[in-house]
Coordinates of N, CA, C and O in Angstrom, one line a residue:
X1494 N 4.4 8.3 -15.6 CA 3.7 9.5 -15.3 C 4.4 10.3 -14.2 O 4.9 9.7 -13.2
X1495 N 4.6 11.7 -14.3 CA 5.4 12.2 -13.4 C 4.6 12.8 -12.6 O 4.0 13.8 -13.0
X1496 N 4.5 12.5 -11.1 CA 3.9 12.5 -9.8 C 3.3 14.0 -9.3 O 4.0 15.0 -9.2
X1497 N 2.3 14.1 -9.0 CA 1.6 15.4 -8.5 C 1.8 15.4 -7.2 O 1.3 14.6 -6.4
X1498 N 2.5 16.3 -6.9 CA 2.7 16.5 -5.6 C 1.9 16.8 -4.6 O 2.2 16.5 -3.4
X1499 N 0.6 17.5 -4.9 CA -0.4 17.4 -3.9 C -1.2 16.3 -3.9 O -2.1 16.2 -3.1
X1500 N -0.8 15.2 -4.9 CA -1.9 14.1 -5.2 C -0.7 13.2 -4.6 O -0.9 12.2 -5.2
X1501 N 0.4 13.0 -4.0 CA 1.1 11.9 -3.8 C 1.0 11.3 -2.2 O 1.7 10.5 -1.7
X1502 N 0.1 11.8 -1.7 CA -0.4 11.0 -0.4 C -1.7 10.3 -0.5 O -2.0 9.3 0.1
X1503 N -2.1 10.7 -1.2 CA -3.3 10.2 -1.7 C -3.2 8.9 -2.5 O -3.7 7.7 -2.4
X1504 N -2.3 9.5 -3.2 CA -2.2 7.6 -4.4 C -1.2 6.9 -3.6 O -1.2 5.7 -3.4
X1505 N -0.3 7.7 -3.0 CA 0.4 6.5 -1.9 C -0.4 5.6 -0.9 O -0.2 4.5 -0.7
X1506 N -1.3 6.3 -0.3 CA -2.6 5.3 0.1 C -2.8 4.5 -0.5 O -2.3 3.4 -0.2
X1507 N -3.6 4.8 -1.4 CA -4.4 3.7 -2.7 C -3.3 2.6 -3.1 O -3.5 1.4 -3.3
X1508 N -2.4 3.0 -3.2 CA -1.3 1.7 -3.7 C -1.0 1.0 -2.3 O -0.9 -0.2 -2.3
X1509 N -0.8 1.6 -1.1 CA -0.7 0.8 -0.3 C -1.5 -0.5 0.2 O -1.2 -1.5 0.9
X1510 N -2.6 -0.1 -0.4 CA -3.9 -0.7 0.1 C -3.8 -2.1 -0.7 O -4.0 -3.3 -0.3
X1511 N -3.5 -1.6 -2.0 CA -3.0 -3.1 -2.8 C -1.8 -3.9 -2.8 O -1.6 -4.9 -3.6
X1512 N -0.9 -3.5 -2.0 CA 0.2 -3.6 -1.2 C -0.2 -5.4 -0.6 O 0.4 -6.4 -1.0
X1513 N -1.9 -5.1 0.6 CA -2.1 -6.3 0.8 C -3.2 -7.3 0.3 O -3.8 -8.1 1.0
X1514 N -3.5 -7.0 -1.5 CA -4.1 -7.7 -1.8 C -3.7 -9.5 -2.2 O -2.5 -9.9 -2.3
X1515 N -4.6 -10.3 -2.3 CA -3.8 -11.7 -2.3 C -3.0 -11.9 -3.4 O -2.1 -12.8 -3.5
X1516 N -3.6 -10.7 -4.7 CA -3.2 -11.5 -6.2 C -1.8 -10.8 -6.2 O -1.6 -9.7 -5.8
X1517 N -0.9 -11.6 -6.7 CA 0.5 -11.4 -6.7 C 0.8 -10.3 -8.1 O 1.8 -9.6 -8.3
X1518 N -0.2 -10.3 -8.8 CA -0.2 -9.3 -10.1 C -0.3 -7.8 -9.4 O 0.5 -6.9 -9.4
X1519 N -1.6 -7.9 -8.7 CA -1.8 -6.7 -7.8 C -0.5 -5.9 -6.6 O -0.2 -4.7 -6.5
X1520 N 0.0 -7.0 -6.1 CA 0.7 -6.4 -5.2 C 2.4 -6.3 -6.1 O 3.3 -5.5 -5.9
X1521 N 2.2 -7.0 -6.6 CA 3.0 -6.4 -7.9 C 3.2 -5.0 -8.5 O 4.1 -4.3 -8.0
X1522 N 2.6 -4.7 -9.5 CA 1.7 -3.8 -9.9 C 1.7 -2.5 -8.9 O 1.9 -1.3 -9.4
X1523 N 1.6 -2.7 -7.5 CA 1.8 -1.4 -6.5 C 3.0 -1.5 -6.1 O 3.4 -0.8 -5.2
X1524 N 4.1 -2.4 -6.6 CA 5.3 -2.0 -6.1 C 6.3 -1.3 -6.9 O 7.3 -0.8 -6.5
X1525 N 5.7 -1.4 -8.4 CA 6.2 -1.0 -9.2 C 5.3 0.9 -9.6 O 6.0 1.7 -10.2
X1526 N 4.1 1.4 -9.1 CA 4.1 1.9 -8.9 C 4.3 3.2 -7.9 O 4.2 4.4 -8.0
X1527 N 4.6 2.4 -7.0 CA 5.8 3.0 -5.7 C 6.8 3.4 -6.1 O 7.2 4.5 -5.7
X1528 N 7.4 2.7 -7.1 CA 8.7 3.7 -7.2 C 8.6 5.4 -8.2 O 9.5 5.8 -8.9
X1529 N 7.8 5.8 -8.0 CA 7.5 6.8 -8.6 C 6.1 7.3 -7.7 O 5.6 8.4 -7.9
X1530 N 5.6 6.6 -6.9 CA 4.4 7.7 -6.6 C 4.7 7.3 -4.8 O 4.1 8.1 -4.1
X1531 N 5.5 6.3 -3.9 CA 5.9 5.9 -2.9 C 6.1 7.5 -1.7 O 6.9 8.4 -1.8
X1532 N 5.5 7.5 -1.0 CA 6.0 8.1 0.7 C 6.4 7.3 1.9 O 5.8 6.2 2.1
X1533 N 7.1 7.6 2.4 CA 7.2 7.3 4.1 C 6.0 6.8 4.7 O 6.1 6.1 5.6
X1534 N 4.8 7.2 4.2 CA 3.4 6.7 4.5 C 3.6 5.1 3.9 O 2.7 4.4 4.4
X1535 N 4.3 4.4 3.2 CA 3.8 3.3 2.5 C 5.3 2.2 3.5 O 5.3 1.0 3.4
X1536 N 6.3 3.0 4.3 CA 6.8 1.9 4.5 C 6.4 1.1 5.9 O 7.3 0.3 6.1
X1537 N 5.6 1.1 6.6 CA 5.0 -0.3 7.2 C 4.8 -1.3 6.3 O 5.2 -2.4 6.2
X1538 N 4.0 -0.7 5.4 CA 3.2 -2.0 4.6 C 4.7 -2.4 3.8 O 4.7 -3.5 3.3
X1539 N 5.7 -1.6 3.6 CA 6.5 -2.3 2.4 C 7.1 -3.3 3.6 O 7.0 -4.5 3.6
X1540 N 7.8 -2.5 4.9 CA 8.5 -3.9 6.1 C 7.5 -5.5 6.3 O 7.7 -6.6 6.5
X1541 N 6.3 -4.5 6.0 CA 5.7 -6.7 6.1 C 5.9 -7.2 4.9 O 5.7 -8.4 4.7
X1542 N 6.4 -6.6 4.1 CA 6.6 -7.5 3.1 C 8.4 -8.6 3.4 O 8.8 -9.7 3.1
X1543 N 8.8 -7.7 3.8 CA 10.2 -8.1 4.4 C 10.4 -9.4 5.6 O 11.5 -10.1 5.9
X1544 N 9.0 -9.6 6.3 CA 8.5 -10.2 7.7 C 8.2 -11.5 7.8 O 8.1 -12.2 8.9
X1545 N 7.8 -12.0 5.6 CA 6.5 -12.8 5.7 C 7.2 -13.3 4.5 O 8.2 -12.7 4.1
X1546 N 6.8 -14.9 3.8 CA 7.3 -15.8 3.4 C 6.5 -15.3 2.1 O 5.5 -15.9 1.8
X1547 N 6.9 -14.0 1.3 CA 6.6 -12.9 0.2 C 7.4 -13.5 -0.2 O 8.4 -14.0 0.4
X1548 N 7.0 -13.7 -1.7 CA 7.6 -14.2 -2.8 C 8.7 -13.6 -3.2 O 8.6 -12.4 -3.2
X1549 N 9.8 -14.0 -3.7 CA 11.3 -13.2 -3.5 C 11.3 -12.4 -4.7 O 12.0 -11.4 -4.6
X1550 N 10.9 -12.4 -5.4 CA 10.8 -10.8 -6.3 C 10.3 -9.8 -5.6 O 10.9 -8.8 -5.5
X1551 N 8.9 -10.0 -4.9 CA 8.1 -8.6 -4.6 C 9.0 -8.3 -3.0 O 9.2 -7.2 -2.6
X1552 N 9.3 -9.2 -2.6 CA 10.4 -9.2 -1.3 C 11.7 -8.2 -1.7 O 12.0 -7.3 -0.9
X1553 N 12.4 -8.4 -2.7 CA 13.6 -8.0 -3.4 C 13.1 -5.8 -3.9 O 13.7 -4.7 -3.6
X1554 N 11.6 -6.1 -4.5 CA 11.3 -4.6 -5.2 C 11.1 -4.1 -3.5 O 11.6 -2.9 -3.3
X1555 N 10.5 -4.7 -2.6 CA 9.6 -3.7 -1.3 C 11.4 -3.3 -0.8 O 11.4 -2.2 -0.4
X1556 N 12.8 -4.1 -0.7 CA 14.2 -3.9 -0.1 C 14.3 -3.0 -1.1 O 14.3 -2.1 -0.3
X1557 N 14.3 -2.6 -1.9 CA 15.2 -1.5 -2.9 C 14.3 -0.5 -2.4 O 14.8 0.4 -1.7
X1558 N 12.8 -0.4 -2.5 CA 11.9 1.1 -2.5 C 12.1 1.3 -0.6 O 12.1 2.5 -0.2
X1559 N 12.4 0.5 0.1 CA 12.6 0.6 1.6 C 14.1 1.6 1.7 O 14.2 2.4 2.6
X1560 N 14.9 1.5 0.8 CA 15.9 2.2 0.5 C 16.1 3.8 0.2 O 16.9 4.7 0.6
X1561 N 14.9 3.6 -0.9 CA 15.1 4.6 -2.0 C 13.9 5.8 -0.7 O 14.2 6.9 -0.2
X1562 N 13.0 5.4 -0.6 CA 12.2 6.6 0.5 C 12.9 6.9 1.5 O 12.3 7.4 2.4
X1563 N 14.4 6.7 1.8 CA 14.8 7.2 3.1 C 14.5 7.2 4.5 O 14.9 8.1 5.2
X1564 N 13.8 6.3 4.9 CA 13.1 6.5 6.1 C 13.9 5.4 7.3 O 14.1 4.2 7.1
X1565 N 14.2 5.9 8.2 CA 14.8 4.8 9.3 C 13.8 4.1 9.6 O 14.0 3.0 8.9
X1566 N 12.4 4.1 10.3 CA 12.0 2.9 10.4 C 12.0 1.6 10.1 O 11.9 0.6 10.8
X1567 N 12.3 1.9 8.6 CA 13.0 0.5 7.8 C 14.2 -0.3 8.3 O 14.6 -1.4 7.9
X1568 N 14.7 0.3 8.9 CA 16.2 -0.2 9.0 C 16.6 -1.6 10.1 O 17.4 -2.5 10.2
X1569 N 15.9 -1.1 10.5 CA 15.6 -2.9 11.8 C 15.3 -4.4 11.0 O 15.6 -5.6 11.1
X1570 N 14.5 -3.6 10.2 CA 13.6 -4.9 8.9 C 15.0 -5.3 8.5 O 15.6 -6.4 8.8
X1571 N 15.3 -3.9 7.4 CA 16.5 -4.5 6.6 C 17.7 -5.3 6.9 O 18.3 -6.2 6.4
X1572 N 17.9 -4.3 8.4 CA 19.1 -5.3 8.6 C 19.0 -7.1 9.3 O 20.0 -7.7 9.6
X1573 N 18.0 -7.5 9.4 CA 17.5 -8.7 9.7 C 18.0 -9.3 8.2 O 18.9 -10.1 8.1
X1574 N 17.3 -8.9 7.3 CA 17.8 -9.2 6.0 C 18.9 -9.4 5.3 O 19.0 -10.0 4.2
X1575 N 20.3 -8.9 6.1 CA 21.2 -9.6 5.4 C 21.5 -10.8 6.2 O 22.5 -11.4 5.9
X1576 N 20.5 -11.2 7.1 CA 21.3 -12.8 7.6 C 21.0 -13.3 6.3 O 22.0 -13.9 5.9
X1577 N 19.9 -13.4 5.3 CA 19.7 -14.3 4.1 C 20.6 -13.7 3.1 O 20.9 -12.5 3.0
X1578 N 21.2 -14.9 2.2 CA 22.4 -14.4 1.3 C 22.1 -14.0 -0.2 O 22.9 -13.7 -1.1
X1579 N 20.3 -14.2 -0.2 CA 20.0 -14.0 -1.4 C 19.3 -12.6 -1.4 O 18.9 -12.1 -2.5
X1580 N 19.3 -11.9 -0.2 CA 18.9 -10.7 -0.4 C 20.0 -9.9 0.6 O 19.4 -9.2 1.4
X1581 N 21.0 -9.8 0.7 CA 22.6 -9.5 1.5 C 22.7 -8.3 0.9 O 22.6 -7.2 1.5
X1582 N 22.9 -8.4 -0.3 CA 23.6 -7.0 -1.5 C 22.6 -6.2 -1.3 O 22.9 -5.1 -0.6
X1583 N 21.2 -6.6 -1.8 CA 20.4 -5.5 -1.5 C 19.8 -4.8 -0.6 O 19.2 -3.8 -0.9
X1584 N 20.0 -5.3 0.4 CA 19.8 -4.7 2.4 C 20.6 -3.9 2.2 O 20.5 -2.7 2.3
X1585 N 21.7 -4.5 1.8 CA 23.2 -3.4 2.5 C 23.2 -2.1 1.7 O 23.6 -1.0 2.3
X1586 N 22.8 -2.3 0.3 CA 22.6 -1.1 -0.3 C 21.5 -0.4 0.2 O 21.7 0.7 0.7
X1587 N 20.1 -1.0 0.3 CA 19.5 -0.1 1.3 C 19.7 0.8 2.3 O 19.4 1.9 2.5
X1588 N 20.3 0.0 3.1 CA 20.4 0.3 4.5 C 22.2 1.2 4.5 O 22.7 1.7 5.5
X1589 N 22.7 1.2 3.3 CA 23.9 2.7 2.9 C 22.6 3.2 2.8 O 22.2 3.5 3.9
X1590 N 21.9 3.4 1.9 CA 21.0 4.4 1.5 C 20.4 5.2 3.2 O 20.7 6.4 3.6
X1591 N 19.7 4.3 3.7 CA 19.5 5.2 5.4 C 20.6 6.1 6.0 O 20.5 7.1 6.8
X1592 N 21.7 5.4 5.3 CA 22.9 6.5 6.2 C 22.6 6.5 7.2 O 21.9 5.6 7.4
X1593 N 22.8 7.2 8.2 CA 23.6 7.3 10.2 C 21.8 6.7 10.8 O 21.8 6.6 12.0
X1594 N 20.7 6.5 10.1 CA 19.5 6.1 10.4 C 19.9 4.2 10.5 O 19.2 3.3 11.0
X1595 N 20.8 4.1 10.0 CA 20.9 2.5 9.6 C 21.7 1.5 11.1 O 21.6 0.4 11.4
X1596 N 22.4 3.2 11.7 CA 23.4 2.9 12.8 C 23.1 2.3 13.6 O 23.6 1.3 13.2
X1597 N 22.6 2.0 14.7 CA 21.6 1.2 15.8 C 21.1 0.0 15.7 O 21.0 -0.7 16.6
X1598 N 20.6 -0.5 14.2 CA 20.3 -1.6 14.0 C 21.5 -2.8 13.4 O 21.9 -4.0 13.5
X1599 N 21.8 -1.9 13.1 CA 23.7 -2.0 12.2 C 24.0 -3.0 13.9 O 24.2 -4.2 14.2
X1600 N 24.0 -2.3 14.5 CA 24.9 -2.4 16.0 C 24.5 -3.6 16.6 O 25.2 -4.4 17.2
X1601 N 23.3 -3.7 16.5 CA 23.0 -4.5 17.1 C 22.9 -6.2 16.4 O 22.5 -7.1 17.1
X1602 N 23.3 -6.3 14.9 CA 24.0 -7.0 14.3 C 25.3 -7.8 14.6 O 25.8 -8.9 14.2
X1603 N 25.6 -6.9 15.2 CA 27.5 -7.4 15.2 C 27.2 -8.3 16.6 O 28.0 -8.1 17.5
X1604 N 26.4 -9.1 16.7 CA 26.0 -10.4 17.4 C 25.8 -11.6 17.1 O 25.8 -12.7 17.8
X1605 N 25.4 -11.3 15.6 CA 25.8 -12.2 14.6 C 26.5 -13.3 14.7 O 27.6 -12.7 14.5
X1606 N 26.8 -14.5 14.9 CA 27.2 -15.7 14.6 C 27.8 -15.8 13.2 O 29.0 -16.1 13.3
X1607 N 27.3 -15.8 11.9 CA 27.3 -15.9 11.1 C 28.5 -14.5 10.7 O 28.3 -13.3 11.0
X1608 N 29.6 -15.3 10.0 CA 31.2 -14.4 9.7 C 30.8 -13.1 8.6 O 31.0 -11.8 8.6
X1609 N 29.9 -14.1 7.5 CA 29.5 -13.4 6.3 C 28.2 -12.0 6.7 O 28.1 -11.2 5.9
X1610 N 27.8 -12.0 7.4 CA 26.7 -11.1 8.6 C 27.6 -10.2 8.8 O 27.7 -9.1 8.2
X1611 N 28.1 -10.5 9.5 CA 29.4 -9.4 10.6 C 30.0 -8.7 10.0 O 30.2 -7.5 10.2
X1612 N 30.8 -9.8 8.5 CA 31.3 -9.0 7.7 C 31.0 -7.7 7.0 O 31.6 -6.6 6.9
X1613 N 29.2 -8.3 6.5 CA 28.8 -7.0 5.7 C 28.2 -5.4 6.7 O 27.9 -4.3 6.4
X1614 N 28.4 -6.2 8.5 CA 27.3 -5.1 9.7 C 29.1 -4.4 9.5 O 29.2 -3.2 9.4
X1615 N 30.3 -5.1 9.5 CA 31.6 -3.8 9.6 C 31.7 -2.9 8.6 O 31.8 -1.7 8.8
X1616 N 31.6 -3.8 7.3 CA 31.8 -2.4 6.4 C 30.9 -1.4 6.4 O 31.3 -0.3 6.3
X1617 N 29.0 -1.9 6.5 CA 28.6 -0.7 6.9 C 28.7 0.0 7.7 O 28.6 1.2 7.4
X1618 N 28.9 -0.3 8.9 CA 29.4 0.5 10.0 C 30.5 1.3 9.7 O 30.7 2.3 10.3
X1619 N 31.5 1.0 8.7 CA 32.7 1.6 8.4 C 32.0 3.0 7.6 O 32.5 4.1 7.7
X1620 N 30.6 2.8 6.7 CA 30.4 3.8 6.0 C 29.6 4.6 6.2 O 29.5 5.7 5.7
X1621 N 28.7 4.0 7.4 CA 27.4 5.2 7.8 C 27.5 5.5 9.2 O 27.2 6.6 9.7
X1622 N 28.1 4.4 9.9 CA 28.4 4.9 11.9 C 28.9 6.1 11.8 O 29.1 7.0 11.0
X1623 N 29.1 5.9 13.2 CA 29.0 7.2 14.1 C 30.1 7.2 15.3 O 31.2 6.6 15.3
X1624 N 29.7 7.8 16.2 CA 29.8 7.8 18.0 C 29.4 6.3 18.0 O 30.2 5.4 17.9
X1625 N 28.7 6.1 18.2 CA 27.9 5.0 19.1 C 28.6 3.5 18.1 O 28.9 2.5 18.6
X1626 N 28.6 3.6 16.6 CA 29.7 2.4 16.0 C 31.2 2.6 16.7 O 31.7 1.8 17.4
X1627 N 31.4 3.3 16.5 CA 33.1 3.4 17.0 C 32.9 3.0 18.4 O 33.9 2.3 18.5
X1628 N 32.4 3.0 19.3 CA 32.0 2.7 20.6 C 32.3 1.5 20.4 O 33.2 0.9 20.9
X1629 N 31.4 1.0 19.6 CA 30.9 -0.7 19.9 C 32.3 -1.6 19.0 O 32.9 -2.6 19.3
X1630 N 32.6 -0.8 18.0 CA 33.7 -1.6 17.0 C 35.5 -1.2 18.1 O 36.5 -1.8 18.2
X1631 N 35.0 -0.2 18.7 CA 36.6 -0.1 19.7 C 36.4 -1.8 20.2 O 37.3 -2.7 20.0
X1632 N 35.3 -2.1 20.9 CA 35.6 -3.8 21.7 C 35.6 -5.0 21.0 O 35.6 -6.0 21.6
X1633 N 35.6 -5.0 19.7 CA 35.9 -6.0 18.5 C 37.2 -5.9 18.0 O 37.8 -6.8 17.5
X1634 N 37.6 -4.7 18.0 CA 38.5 -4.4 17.0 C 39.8 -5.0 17.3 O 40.7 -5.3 16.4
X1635 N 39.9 -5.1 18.6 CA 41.4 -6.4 19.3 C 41.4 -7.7 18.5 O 42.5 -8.1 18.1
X1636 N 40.2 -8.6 18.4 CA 39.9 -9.5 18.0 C 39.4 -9.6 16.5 O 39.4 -10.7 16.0
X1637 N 39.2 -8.9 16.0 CA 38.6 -9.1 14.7 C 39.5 -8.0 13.6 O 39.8 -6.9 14.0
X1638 N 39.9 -8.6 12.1 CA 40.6 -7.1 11.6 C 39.4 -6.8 10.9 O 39.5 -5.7 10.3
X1639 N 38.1 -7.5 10.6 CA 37.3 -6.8 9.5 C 36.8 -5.7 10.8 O 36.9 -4.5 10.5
X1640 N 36.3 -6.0 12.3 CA 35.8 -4.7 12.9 C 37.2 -3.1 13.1 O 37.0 -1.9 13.4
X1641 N 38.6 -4.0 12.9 CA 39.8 -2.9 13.3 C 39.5 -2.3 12.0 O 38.6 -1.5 12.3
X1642 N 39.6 -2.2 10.9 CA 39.2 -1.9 9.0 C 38.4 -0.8 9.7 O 39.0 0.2 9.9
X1643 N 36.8 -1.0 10.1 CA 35.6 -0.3 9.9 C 36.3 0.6 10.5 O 36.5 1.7 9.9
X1644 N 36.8 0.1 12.4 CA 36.5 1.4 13.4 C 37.7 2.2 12.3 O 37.1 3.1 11.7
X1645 N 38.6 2.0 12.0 CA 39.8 3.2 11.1 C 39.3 3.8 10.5 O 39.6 5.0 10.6
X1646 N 38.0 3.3 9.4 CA 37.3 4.0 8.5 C 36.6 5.0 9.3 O 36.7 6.2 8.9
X1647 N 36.1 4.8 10.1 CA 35.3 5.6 10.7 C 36.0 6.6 11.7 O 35.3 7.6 12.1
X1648 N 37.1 6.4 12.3 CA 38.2 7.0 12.6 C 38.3 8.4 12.2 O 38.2 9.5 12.7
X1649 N 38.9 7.7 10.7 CA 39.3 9.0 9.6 C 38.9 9.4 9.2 O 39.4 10.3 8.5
X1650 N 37.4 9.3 9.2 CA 36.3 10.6 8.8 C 36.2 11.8 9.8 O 36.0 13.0 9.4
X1651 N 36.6 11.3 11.3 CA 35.9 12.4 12.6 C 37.1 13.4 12.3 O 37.2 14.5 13.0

């Protein structure tokens, strides 16, 4: 069904609300109709899904629609999410999708421990940073070539 524009805050409500029902059919069922009737109004409730030991499919649909609405708020969530390697691909694609909204949480990643983390917080930093990445990747970049890669990338954009 293709979405009524004065009706899409309204049913974004209504689905959010099933967002926190128990039955996994239900909150199912509203995640799949989010991607066609979803606002910026519905992502709190999609980040607790991201928070909480949510069953990895409806965890996997709330990371793609946290994406697809554009909204920075999400982006603190998401990027916590690529420390797990079974939801890595899809954060990162998300959190491209935030573009220069993704930057700050991005940053505060590259503290990371974990090589495979770091790896994926440089390339995005290489594709959505800013000012404030290039800042933080100039004091890595002596030491590290995946952060020397990014800051260049991001270099040769300015």
């Amino acid at each position: 069904m293709k979405p009524i524009d004065s009706r899409r805050d309204e049913v974004a409500d209504v689905l959010g609300k099933y967002l926190a029902e128990s039955s996994y059919s239900a909150r199912s069922s509203a995640l799949q109709a989010l991607r066609t009737w979803g606002t910026r109004r519905n992502v709190p409730a999609l980040v607790r899904f991201l928070n909480s030991s949510e069953n990895e499919s409806l965890r996997r649909q709330a990371i793609e629609l946290l994406g697809s609405l554009g909204d920075g708020q999400a982006a603190a969530a998401l990027a916590q999410r690529l420390k797990d390697p079974t939801d890595r691909k899809l954060a990162s694609q998300a959190l491209q999708a935030l573009g220069a909204a993704a930057e700050v949480p991005l940053i505060a990643m590259l503290a990371e421990q974990d090589q495979e983390v770091r790896a994926e917080v440089y390339r995005l930093l290489g594709e959505v940073g800013g000012a404030k990445s290039i800042a933080a990747l100039k004091e890595l970049a002596a030491k590290d070539d995946a952060a020397k890669a990014a800051l260049e990338r991001l270099q040769a954009k300015q």
